[in-house]
XYZ file of C-alpha atoms in Angstrom:
274
model
C -21.966 7.439 -36.474
C -22.361 7.843 -32.727
C -21.700 4.145 -32.224
C -18.146 4.376 -33.589
C -16.755 6.458 -30.675
C -18.516 4.098 -28.246
C -16.961 1.074 -29.929
C -13.538 2.705 -29.721
C -14.041 3.416 -26.013
C -15.211 -0.152 -25.355
C -12.245 -1.494 -27.291
C -9.799 0.601 -25.269
C -11.397 -0.471 -22.004
C -11.276 -4.104 -23.127
C -7.576 -3.816 -23.905
C -6.974 -2.146 -20.547
C -8.851 -4.868 -18.649
C -7.039 -7.647 -20.480
C -3.628 -6.108 -19.856
C -4.423 -5.802 -16.154
C -6.021 -9.222 -15.671
C -3.666 -11.291 -17.818
C -0.611 -10.920 -15.501
C -2.720 -12.220 -12.591
C -3.987 -15.125 -14.688
C -0.454 -15.884 -15.867
C 0.866 -15.848 -12.286
C -1.901 -18.229 -11.210
C -1.080 -20.703 -13.975
C 2.634 -20.238 -13.269
C 2.091 -21.250 -9.643
C 0.453 -24.529 -10.705
C 3.273 -25.727 -12.964
C 6.318 -27.865 -12.402
C 9.837 -26.565 -13.003
C 9.981 -28.586 -16.228
C 6.880 -26.878 -17.591
C 8.077 -23.425 -16.567
C 11.549 -23.840 -18.048
C 10.379 -25.810 -21.068
C 8.682 -24.789 -24.254
C 5.251 -24.606 -22.585
C 6.090 -21.482 -20.591
C 2.895 -19.660 -21.619
C 0.692 -22.758 -21.775
C -1.731 -24.033 -19.160
C -0.368 -26.645 -16.719
C -0.914 -30.260 -17.762
C -1.959 -31.112 -14.197
C -2.371 -28.527 -11.402
C 0.619 -28.738 -9.063
C -1.139 -27.981 -5.753
C 1.972 -29.122 -3.929
C 3.471 -25.730 -4.771
C 0.945 -24.057 -2.471
C 1.624 -26.547 0.300
C 5.342 -25.844 -0.007
C 4.748 -22.085 -0.096
C 2.624 -22.278 3.042
C 4.894 -24.641 4.997
C 8.474 -24.054 3.877
C 7.951 -20.400 3.009
C 7.024 -19.475 6.617
C 3.907 -17.865 5.206
C 2.043 -17.324 8.466
C 5.101 -15.867 10.201
C 5.874 -13.431 7.388
C 2.181 -12.642 7.015
C 1.819 -11.750 10.705
C 4.890 -9.497 10.528
C 3.468 -7.716 7.489
C 0.089 -7.303 9.174
C 1.640 -5.795 12.329
C 3.935 -3.381 10.491
C 1.291 -2.370 7.949
C -1.456 -2.024 10.562
C 0.552 0.218 12.896
C 1.781 2.317 9.968
C -1.715 2.654 8.562
C -3.314 3.817 11.808
C -0.521 6.292 12.524
C -0.548 7.744 8.999
C -4.318 8.251 9.092
C -4.154 9.964 12.494
C -1.229 12.263 11.660
C -2.226 13.116 8.087
C -5.859 13.847 8.987
C -4.838 16.234 11.784
C -2.236 17.974 9.620
C -4.655 18.235 6.690
C -7.308 19.711 8.995
C -4.864 22.289 10.349
C -3.511 23.491 6.993
C -6.849 23.438 5.151
C -9.250 24.887 7.741
C -7.147 27.311 9.812
C -5.544 30.615 8.875
C -2.145 30.738 10.598
C 1.267 32.201 9.852
C 3.149 29.014 9.021
C 0.371 27.198 7.199
C 1.894 27.657 3.733
C 5.339 26.690 5.004
C 4.055 23.457 6.523
C 2.254 22.653 3.283
C 5.467 23.260 1.335
C 7.422 20.970 3.670
C 5.011 18.104 3.054
C 5.106 18.725 -0.697
C 8.899 18.547 -0.594
C 8.576 15.300 1.327
C 6.804 13.784 -1.670
C 9.821 14.553 -3.866
C 12.514 12.856 -1.759
C 13.513 9.485 -3.264
C 13.463 6.599 -0.842
C 16.878 5.330 -1.943
C 18.543 8.612 -0.957
C 17.600 8.066 2.697
C 18.875 4.511 3.172
C 22.393 5.344 4.398
C 21.408 8.228 6.731
C 18.586 6.168 8.223
C 20.894 3.190 8.674
C 23.345 5.332 10.657
C 20.603 6.981 12.738
C 18.842 3.717 13.572
C 22.132 2.081 14.496
C 23.020 4.940 16.858
C 19.642 4.886 18.609
C 19.647 1.070 18.725
C 16.446 0.340 16.802
C 18.079 -1.271 13.778
C 16.659 -4.726 13.064
C 13.415 -3.960 14.885
C 9.910 -3.250 13.655
C 10.403 0.423 14.510
C 13.136 0.662 11.862
C 10.435 -0.104 9.290
C 7.443 1.643 10.816
C 9.134 5.040 11.256
C 10.283 5.493 7.613
C 7.042 3.989 6.331
C 5.103 6.645 8.226
C 7.449 9.389 7.034
C 7.124 8.437 3.351
C 3.368 7.769 3.449
C 2.271 10.902 5.305
C 2.989 13.600 2.636
C 0.797 12.087 -0.087
C -1.880 11.353 2.521
C -1.867 14.991 3.656
C -2.119 16.097 0.038
C -5.183 13.914 -0.606
C -6.983 14.773 2.640
C -6.293 18.509 2.555
C -7.609 18.727 -0.999
C -10.909 17.283 0.181
C -11.165 19.208 3.453
C -10.741 22.557 1.715
C -14.120 22.009 0.085
C -16.053 21.364 3.303
C -18.359 24.354 4.007
C -17.209 26.505 6.924
C -20.830 26.956 8.020
C -20.762 23.444 9.456
C -17.942 24.335 11.830
C -19.451 27.715 12.699
C -22.710 26.062 13.726
C -20.809 23.573 15.872
C -18.813 26.383 17.529
C -22.028 28.211 18.361
C -23.304 25.032 20.017
C -20.206 24.913 22.204
C -18.219 22.217 20.422
C -14.439 22.324 20.743
C -12.003 22.009 17.839
C -11.231 18.433 18.797
C -14.923 17.561 18.969
C -15.545 19.118 15.539
C -12.590 17.244 14.082
C -13.650 13.924 15.586
C -17.420 14.133 15.110
C -17.823 16.221 11.939
C -14.682 16.460 9.789
C -13.601 12.811 9.986
C -17.057 11.331 9.206
C -17.407 13.674 6.221
C -13.905 12.746 5.025
C -14.468 8.976 4.965
C -13.998 8.598 1.148
C -10.514 10.208 0.996
C -9.548 8.459 4.257
C -10.365 5.127 2.599
C -8.267 6.180 -0.377
C -5.343 6.880 1.934
C -5.883 3.513 3.629
C -5.747 1.526 0.411
C -2.840 3.402 -1.164
C -0.787 3.154 2.027
C -1.691 -0.495 2.519
C -0.639 -1.508 -0.996
C 2.607 0.476 -0.819
C 3.708 -0.844 2.567
C 2.557 -4.408 1.953
C 4.766 -4.768 -1.134
C 7.746 -2.713 0.088
C 11.079 -4.527 -0.048
C 14.016 -2.099 -0.165
C 13.713 -0.722 3.369
C 12.833 -4.131 4.793
C 15.881 -5.715 3.156
C 18.122 -2.906 4.426
C 16.993 -2.623 8.036
C 15.800 -6.152 8.875
C 18.111 -9.161 9.150
C 16.303 -11.225 11.795
C 14.339 -14.138 10.369
C 11.587 -13.588 12.942
C 10.891 -10.032 11.741
C 10.975 -10.451 7.971
C 7.895 -9.546 5.955
C 6.145 -11.299 3.064
C 8.427 -10.127 0.204
C 11.248 -12.178 1.761
C 9.343 -15.441 1.434
C 10.369 -16.077 -2.166
C 14.029 -16.443 -1.164
C 13.128 -19.545 0.839
C 12.851 -21.426 -2.437
C 16.131 -20.199 -3.918
C 19.228 -22.244 -3.094
C 22.736 -22.351 -4.504
C 21.990 -25.093 -7.019
C 18.222 -25.069 -7.547
C 15.139 -22.844 -7.620
C 11.557 -23.968 -7.028
C 9.839 -21.638 -9.480
C 6.374 -23.082 -8.935
C 6.543 -22.546 -5.177
C 7.750 -18.983 -5.759
C 4.721 -18.366 -7.945
C 2.430 -19.874 -5.310
C 3.962 -17.696 -2.613
C 3.475 -14.603 -4.783
C -0.189 -15.515 -5.231
C -0.641 -15.997 -1.481
C 1.147 -12.704 -0.826
C -0.975 -10.787 -3.324
C -4.254 -12.310 -2.171
C -4.787 -9.983 0.850
C -4.113 -6.927 -1.331
C -6.575 -8.082 -3.988
C -9.269 -8.801 -1.389
C -8.848 -5.437 0.349
C -8.798 -3.597 -2.968
C -12.005 -5.162 -4.264
C -13.793 -4.565 -0.956
C -12.883 -0.877 -0.879
C -12.305 -0.126 -4.570
C -15.356 2.150 -4.828
C -13.976 4.232 -1.961
C -10.801 4.919 -3.968
C -12.779 6.371 -6.854
C -15.029 8.464 -4.596
C -12.068 9.740 -2.593
C -9.960 10.692 -5.606
C -12.855 12.394 -7.398
C -13.977 14.225 -4.250
C -10.449 15.435 -3.528
C -9.912 16.581 -7.087
C -13.238 18.418 -7.424
C -13.465 19.955 -3.991
C -9.783 20.741 -3.776
């Protein structure tokens, strides 16, 4: 009788894995088909002959390297800034007793509730007035603002569970607050920091709404814009679009599989210790 619950669990996990893997497999086969195969009756079938030309077109005509470098710059700067700011804020509100600690925490919680779409018009007006519209800063600033609240929430939940005796011992040895933060708190908080890294990376890498609103220069566009290279007034190269989507998702998949165990450790640590 004990095997029945196990079989049910295995069955559910199998269904979950298949539902997550199948879209990736379908996209891969989609990227290797011709337009006739995609639009014909064999939409869900395997390609008759792999159309590798789609990947060549995606790489060459889709300005892949240019869009990739823009995404790397914007995502990298955002990621480093979010980690720095959120870790310091989380340390302050979780380890110190000060008058406005609860208020600051509430402000960041409110920040998690603000929908991105509600800020497009005000940000457009502000960026236009301070002359940073159509620059990388017009993306980096809102990306940091929207990524920091959830990062603070994750990191503060973990830091609350760190024993205070560690800091007291360091204080007795003459360590400053900055030294304790840099040499003790951050190394201990590596799992949730990695969680913040991956969640922020995936969110920013695939973001389109802000990039489409604030960026019009071809030289500054990020990866999500690449698919429009293959859409014209009278024709669409669906295979090349699929290939470009595969190339765009590849860095995310690689980073996720390299650091996937850190996500689990960070989430579990934050939930238990918080």
